[in-house]
Structure formats: structure tokens, C-alpha cells
PDB file of C-alpha atoms and ligand atoms in Angstrom:
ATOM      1  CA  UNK A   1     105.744  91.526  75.203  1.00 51.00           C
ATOM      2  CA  UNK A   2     104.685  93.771  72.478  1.00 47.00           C
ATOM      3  CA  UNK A   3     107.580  96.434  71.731  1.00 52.00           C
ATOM      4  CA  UNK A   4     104.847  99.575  72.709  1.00 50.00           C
ATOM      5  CA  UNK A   5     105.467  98.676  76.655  1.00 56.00           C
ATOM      6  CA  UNK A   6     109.339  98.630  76.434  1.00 58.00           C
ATOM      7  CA  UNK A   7     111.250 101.222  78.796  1.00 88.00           C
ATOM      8  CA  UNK A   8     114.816 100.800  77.522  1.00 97.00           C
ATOM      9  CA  UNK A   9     116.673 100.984  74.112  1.00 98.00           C
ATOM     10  CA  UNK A  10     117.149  97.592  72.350  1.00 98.00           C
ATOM     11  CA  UNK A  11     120.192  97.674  69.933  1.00 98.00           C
ATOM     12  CA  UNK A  12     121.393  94.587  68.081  1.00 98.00           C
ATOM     13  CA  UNK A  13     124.540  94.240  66.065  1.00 98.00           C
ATOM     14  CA  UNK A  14     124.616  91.522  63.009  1.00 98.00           C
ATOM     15  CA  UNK A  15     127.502  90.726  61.378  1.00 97.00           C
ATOM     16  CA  UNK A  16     129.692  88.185  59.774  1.00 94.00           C
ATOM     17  CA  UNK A  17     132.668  86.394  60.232  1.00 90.00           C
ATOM     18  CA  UNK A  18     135.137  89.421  61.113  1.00 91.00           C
ATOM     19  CA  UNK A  19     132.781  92.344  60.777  1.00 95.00           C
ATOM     20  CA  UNK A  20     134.282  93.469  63.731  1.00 95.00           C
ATOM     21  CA  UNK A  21     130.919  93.654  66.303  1.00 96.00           C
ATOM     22  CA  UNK A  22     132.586  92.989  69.120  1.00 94.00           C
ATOM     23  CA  UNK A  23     135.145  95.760  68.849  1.00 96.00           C
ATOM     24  CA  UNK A  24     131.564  98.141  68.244  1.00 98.00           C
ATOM     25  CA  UNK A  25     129.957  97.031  70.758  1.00 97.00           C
ATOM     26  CA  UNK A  26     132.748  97.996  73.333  1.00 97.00           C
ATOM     27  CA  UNK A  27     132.591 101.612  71.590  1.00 98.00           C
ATOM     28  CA  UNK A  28     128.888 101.709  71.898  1.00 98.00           C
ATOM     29  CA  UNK A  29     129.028 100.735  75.592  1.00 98.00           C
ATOM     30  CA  UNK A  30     131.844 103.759  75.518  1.00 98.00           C
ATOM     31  CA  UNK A  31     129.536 105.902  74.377  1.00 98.00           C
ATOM     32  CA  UNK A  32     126.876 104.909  76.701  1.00 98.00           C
ATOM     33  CA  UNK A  33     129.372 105.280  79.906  1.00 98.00           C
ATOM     34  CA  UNK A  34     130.412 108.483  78.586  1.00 97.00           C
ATOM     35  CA  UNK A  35     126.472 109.770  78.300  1.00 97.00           C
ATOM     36  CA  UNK A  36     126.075 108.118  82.469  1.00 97.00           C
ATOM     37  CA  UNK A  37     122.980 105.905  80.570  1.00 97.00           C
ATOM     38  CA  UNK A  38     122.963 102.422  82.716  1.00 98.00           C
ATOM     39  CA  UNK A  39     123.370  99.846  80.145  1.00 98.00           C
ATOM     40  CA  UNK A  40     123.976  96.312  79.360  1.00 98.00           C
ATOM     41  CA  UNK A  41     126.236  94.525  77.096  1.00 98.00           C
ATOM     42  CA  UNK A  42     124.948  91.099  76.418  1.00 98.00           C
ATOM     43  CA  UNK A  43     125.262  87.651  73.815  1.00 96.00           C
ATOM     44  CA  UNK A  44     123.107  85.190  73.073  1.00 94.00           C
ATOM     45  CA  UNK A  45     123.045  83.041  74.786  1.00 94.00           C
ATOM     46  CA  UNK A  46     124.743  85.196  77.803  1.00 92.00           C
ATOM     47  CA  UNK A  47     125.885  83.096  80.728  1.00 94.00           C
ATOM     48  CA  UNK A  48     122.607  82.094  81.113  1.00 97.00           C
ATOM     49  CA  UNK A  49     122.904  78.081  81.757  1.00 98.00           C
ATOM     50  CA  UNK A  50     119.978  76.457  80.365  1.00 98.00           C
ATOM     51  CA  UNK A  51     120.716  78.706  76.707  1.00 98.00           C
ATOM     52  CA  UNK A  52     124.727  77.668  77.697  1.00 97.00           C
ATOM     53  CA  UNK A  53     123.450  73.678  77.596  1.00 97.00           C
ATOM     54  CA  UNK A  54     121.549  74.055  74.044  1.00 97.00           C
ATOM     55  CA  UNK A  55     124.320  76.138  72.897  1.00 95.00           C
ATOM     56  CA  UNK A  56     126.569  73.104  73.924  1.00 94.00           C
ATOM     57  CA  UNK A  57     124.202  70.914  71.904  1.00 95.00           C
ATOM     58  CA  UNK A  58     124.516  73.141  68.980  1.00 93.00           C
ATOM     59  CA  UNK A  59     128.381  73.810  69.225  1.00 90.00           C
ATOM     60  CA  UNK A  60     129.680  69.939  69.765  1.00 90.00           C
ATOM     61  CA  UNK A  61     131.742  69.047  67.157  1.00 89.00           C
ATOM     62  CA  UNK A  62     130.193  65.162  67.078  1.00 91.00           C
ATOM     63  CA  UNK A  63     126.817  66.104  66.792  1.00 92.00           C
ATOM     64  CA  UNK A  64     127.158  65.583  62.580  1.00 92.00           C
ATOM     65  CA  UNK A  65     123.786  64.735  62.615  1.00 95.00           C
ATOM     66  CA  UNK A  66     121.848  67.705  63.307  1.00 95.00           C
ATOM     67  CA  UNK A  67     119.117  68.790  61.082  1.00 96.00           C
ATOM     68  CA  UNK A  68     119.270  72.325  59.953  1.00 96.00           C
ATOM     69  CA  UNK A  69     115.470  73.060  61.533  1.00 98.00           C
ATOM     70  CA  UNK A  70     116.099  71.231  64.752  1.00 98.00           C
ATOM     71  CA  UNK A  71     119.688  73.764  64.725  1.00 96.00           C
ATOM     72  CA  UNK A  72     116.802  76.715  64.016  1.00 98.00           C
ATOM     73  CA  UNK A  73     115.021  75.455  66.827  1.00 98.00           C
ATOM     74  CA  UNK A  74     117.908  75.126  69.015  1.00 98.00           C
ATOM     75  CA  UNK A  75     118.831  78.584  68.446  1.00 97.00           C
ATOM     76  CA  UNK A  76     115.541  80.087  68.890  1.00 98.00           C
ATOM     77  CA  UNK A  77     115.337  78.546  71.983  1.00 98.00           C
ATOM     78  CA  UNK A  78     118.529  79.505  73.993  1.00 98.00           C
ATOM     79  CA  UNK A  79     116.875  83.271  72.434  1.00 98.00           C
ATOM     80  CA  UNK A  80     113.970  82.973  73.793  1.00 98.00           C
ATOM     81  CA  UNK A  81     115.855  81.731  77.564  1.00 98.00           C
ATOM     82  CA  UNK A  82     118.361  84.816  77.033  1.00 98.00           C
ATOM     83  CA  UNK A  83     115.537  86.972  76.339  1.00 98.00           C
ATOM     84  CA  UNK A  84     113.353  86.498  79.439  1.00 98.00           C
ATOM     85  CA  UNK A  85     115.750  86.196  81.484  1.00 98.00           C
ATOM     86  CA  UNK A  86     118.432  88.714  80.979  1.00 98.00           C
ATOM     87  CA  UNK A  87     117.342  91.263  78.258  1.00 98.00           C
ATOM     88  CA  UNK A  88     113.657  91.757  79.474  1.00 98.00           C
ATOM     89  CA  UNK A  89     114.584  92.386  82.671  1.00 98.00           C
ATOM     90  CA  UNK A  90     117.284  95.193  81.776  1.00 98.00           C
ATOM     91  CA  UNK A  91     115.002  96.510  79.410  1.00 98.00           C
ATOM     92  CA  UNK A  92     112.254  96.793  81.981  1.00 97.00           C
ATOM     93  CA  UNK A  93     114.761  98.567  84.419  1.00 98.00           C
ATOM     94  CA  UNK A  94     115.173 101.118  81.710  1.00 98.00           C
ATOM     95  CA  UNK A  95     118.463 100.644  80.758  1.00 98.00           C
ATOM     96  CA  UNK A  96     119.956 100.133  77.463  1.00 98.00           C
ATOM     97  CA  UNK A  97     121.326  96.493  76.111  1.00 98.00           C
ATOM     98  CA  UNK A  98     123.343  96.221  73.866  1.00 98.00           C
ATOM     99  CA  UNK A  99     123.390  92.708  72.125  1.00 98.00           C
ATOM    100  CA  UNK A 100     126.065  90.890  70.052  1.00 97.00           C
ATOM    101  CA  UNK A 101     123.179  89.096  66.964  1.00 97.00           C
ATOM    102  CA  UNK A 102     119.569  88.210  67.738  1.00 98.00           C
ATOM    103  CA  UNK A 103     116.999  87.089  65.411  1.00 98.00           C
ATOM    104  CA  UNK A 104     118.196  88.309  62.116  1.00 98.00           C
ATOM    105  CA  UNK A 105     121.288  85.989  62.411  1.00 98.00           C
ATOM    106  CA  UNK A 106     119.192  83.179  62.468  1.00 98.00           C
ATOM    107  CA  UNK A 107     117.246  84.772  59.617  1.00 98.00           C
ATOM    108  CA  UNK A 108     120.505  85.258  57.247  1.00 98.00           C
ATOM    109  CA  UNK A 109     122.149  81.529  58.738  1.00 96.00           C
ATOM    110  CA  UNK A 110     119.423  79.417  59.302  1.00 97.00           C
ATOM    111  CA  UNK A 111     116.540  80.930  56.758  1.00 98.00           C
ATOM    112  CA  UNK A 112     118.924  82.061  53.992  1.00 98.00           C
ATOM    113  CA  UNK A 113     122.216  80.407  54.154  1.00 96.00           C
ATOM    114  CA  UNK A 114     121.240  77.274  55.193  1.00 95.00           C
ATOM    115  CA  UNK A 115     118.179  77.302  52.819  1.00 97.00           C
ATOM    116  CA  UNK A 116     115.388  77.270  55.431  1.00 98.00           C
ATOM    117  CA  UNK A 117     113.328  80.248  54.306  1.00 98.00           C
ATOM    118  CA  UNK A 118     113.841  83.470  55.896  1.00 98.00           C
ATOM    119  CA  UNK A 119     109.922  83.500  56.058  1.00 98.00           C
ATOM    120  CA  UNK A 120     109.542  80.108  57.999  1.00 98.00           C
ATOM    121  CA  UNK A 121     112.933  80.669  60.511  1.00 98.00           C
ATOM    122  CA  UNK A 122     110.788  84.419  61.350  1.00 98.00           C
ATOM    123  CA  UNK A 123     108.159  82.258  62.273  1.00 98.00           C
ATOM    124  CA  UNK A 124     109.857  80.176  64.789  1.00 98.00           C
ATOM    125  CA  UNK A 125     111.137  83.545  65.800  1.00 98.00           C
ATOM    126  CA  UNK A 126     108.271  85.288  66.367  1.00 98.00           C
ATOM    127  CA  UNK A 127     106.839  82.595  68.199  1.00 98.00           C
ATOM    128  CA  UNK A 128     110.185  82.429  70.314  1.00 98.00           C
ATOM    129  CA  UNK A 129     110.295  86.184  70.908  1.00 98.00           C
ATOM    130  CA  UNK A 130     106.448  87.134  71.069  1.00 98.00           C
ATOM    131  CA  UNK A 131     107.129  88.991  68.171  1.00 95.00           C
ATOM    132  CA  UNK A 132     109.704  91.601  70.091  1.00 97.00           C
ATOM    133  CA  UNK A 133     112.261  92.986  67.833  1.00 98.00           C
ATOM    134  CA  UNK A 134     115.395  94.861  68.743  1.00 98.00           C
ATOM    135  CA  UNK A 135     114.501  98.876  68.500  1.00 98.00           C
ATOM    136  CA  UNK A 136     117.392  99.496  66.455  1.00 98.00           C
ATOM    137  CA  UNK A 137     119.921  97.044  64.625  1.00 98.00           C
ATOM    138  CA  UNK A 138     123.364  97.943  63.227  1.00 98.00           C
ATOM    139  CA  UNK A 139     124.623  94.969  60.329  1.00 98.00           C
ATOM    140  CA  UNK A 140     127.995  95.613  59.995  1.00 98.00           C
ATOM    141  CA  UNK A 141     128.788  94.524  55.919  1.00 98.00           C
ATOM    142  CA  UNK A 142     131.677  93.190  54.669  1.00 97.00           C
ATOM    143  CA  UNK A 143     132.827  91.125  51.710  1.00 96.00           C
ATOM    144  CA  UNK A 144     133.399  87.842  53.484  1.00 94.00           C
ATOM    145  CA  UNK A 145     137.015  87.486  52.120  1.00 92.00           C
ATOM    146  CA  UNK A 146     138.112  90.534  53.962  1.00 92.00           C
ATOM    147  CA  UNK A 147     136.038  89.578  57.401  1.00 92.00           C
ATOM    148  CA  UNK A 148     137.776  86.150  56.861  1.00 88.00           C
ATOM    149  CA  UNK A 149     141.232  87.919  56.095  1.00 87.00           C
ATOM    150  CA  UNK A 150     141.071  89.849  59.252  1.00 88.00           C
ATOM    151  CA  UNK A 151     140.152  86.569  61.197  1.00 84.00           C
ATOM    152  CA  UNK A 152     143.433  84.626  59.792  1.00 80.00           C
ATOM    153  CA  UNK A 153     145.388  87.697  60.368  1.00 81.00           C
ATOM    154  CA  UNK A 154     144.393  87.619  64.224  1.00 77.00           C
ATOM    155  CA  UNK A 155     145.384  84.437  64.188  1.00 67.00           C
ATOM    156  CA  UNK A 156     148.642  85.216  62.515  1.00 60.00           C
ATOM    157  CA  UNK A 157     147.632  82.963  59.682  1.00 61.00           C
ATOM    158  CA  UNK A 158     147.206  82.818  55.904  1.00 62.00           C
ATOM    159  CA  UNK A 159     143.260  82.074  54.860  1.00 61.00           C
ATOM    160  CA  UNK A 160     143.474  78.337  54.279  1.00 60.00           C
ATOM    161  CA  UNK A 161     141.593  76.063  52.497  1.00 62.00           C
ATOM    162  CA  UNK A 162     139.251  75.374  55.007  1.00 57.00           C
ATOM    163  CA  UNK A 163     138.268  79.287  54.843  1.00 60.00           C
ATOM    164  CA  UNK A 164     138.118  79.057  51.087  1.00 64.00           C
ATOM    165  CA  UNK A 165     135.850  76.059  50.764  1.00 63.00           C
ATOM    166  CA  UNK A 166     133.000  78.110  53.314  1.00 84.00           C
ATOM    167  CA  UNK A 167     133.686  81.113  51.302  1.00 90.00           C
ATOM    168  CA  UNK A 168     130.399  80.041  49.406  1.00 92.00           C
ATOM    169  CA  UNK A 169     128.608  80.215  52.622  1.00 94.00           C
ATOM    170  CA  UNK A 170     130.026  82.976  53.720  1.00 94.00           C
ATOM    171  CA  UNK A 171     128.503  84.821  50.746  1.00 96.00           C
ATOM    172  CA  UNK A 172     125.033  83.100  51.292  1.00 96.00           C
ATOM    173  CA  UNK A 173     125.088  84.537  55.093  1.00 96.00           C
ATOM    174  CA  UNK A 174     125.611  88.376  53.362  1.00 98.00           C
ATOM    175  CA  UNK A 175     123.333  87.998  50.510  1.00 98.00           C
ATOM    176  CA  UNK A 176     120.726  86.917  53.582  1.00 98.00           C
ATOM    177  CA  UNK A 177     121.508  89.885  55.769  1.00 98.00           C
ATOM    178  CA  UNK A 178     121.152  92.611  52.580  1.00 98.00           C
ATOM    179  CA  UNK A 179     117.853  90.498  51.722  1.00 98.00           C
ATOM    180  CA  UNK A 180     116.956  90.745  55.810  1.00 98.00           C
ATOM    181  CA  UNK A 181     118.300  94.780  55.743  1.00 98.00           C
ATOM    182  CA  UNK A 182     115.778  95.554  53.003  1.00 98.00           C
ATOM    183  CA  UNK A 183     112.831  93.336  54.863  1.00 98.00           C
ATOM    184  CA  UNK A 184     113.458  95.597  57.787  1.00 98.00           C
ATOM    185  CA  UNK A 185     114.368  99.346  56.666  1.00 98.00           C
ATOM    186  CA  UNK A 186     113.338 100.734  59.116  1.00 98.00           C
ATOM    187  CA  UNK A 187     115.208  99.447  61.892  1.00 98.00           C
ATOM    188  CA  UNK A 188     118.325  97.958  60.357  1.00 98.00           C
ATOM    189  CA  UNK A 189     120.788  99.903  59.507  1.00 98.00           C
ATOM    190  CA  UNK A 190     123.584  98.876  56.898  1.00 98.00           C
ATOM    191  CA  UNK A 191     126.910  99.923  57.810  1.00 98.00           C
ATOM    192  CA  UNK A 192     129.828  99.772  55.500  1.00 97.00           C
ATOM    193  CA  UNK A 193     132.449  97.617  57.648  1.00 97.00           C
ATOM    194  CA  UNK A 194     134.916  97.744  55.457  1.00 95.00           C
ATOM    195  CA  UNK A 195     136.081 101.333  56.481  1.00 94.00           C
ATOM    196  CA  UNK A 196     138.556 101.712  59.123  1.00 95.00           C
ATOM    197  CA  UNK A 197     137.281 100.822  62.778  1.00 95.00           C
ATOM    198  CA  UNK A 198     137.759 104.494  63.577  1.00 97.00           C
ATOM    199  CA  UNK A 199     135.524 105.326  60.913  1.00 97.00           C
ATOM    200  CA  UNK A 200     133.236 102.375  61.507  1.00 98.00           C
ATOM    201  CA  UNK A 201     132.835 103.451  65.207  1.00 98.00           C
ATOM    202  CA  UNK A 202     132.335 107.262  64.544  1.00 98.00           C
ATOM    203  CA  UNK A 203     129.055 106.826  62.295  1.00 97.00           C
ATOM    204  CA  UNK A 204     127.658 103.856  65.087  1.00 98.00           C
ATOM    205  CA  UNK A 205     128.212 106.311  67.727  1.00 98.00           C
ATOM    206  CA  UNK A 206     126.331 109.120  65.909  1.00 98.00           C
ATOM    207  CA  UNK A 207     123.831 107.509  65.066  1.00 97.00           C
ATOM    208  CA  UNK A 208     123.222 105.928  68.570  1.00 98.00           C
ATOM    209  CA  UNK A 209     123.400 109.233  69.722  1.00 97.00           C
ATOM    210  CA  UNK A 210     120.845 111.022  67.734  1.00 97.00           C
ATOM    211  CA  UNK A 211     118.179 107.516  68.487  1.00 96.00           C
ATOM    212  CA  UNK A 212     119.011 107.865  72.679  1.00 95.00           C
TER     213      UNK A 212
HETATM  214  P1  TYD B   1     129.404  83.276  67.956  1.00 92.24           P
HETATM  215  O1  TYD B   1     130.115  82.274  68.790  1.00 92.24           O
HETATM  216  O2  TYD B   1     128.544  84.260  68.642  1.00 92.24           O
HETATM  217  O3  TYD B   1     130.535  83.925  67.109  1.00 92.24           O
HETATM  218  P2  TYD B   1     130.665  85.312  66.376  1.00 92.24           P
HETATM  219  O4  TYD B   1     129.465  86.144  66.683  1.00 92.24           O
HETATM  220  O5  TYD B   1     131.927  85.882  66.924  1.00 92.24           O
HETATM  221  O6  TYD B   1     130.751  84.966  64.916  1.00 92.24           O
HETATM  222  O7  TYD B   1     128.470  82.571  66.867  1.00 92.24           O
HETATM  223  C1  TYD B   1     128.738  81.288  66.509  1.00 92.24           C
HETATM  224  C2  TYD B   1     128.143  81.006  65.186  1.00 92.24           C
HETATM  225  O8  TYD B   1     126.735  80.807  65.314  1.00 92.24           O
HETATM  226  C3  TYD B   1     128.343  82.091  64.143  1.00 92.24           C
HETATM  227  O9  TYD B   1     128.975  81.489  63.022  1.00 92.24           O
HETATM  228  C4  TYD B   1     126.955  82.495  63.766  1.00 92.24           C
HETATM  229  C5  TYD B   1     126.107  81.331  64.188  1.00 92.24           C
HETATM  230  N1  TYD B   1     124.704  81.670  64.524  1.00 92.24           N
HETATM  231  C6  TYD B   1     123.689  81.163  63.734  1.00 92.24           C
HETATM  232  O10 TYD B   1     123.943  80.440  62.765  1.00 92.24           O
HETATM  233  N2  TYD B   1     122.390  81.464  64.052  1.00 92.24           N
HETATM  234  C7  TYD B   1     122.062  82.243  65.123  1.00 92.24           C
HETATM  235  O11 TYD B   1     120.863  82.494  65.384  1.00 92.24           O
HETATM  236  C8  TYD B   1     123.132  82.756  65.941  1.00 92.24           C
HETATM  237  C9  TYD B   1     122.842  83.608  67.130  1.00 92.24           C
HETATM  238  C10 TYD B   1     124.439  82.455  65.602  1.00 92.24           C
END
């Protein structure tokens, strides 16, 4: 699975709480409509059901006891089930997927946030992925008190106390993605999210363009 024998585009988007991704991603898969590219907006862990059971294991709110490495694990596994089964495919019929977080979340989460090591969640990773890395990865940063903000105010509620008290980790999860953004350079690209969506959207979609 080494990235020399890919046909299609791979394109991840990173983000925080309220980075707005999944308003990009629709204007990415605009773009791509627009351009007649065949395509594929995906998620981890996609509809596909054996990632859809761990991701029930990881989501259930009684399972207190989980241990932040088997929770890496957990997520590097429903990756590596998304992967093979619905990204390499699409990638292999040429087309371009577009996919809301990959492996750097679990990077900035699991390695950095959570106090793992970004250096032994890649490894898990790698060995989950074969090493394959997105082509090209947008991280959409924002101070997590305005992603949070624009969360309550979807919800047509204040930022509670609840929101205040993971503020801290909220912060750990963007120091780990700047920390992950200067690992990787070359292929992630740091986008200033706190601009206007119009504005956000314009600079994703040239720089898509100009990388097609
Ligand atoms: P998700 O339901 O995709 O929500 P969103 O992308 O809209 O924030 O993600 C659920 C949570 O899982 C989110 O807080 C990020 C976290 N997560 C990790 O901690 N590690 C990972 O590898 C992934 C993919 C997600």
C-alpha cells in the first residue's frame, strides 16, 4: 500500500471542535462536481459495520473504564477497516475522497492530548495504515473557545460549564495538531478557521484546485 501506486487524490480535513470541516468538505465536494472529477466524501469510520461496532465500543457512555491506548487501538482499528474497505477501493478507481480526520486526529487526541506520545500513537498508525498517508491534509485552526462558541450557538446555547472545564483539552488537541502541522509540512496545510466560511472555503478551493 505504499502511496507511489495510488491512482486518486487523498485529501483529509483535521479539525477541532467547531472548525467547521464538515461545512468544507461539502464545498470541496462542490468544487469537485463543478470540475466533473468522480469523487467520494467519506468519515471514519463510514457506514462500514465492523468500524460502526468498535466505534460503538468507543462512543458508549458506560464504558468509564477504557484505557487511553486500548481507545488508540480502537481507533486505529475501525481506520484501518474504513481504509480497506471504502477509501482504497475509491482511490484505486481513480477518484478523489475526500475524508472528514484520519490519522493525525488520533495523533493530536490520542498521542498529544491524551498524553500518549504522538511518536508511539504514529506507530500504531503506521502499522494500521501500512504507512499510507492522505496526499494532502487541510487542519482547519481555531482557538477552541470560538470552535466551542460556534457549537453552543448551533445549539442555541450559552458555553456552559461543561465546555469550560474541557477547555484545557481543547487546547491540548490544537497545541497537538500545530506540533503534528510542523511534523508534516509538506502535506498539511494550516488554515486559519477563524475567517469567515466564505473566506475559509475560497483559499480550500484554490488550493485544491492548483494540487488536482
Ligand atoms: P466525530 O463524531 O467524527 O465528531 P467531529 O468530527 O464532528 O468532532 O468525532 C468524535 C470524536 O472522536 C471527536 O471529539 C474527535 C475524536 N477522535 C479521536 O479522539 N481520535 C481519532 O482518531 C478520531 C478519528 C476521532
Amino acid at each position: 500500500m505504499s502511496n507511489s501506486k495510488r491512482k486518486g487524490l487523498f485529501i483529509t480535513l483535521e479539525g477541532g471542535e467547531g472548525s467547521g470541516k464538515t461545512t468544507m468538505l461539502q464545498h470541496l465536494a462542490g468544487l469537485l462536481e463543478q470540475e466533473g472529477l468522480p469523487y467520494l466524501v467519506t468519515r471514519e469510520p463510514g457506514g462500514i459495520r465492523i468500524a460502526e461496532g468498535i466505534r460503538e465500543l468507543l462512543l458508549h457512555p458506560d464504558h468509564t473504564e477504557m484505557d487511553i491506548r486500548t481507545e488508540a487501538l480502537l481507533y486505529a482499528a475501525a481506520r484501518r477497516q474504513h481504509l480497506v474497505e471504502k477509501v482504497e477501493p475509491a482511490l484505486e478507481q481513480g477518484m478523489v475522497v475526500l475524508c472528514d480526520r484520519f490519522i493525525d486526529s488520533s495523533l493530536a487526541y490520542q498521542g498529544y492530548a491524551r498524553g500518549i506520545g504522538i511518536a508511539e500513537v504514529l506507530s500504531i498508525n503506521s502499522f494500521a495504515t501500512e504507512g499510507r498517508f492522505p496526499d494532502h491534509t487541510y487542519y482547519l485552526d481555531v482557538k477552541p473557545e470560538v470552535g466551542l462558541a460556534r457549537i453552543s450557538a448551533g445549539k442555541g446555547r450559552e458555553v456552559n460549564r461543561l465546555d469550560l472545564e474541557e477547555l484545557h483539552f481543547h487546547q491540548r488537541v490544537r497545541e497537538g495538531y500545530q506540533k503534528v502541522a510542523a511534523m508534516y509540512a509538506e502535506r498539511i496545510t494550516v488554515v486559519d478557521a477563524s475567517a469567515s466560511p466564505e473566506q475559509v472555503a475560497e483559499g480550500l478551493k484554490k488550493h485544491l484546485r492548483a494540487i488536482l
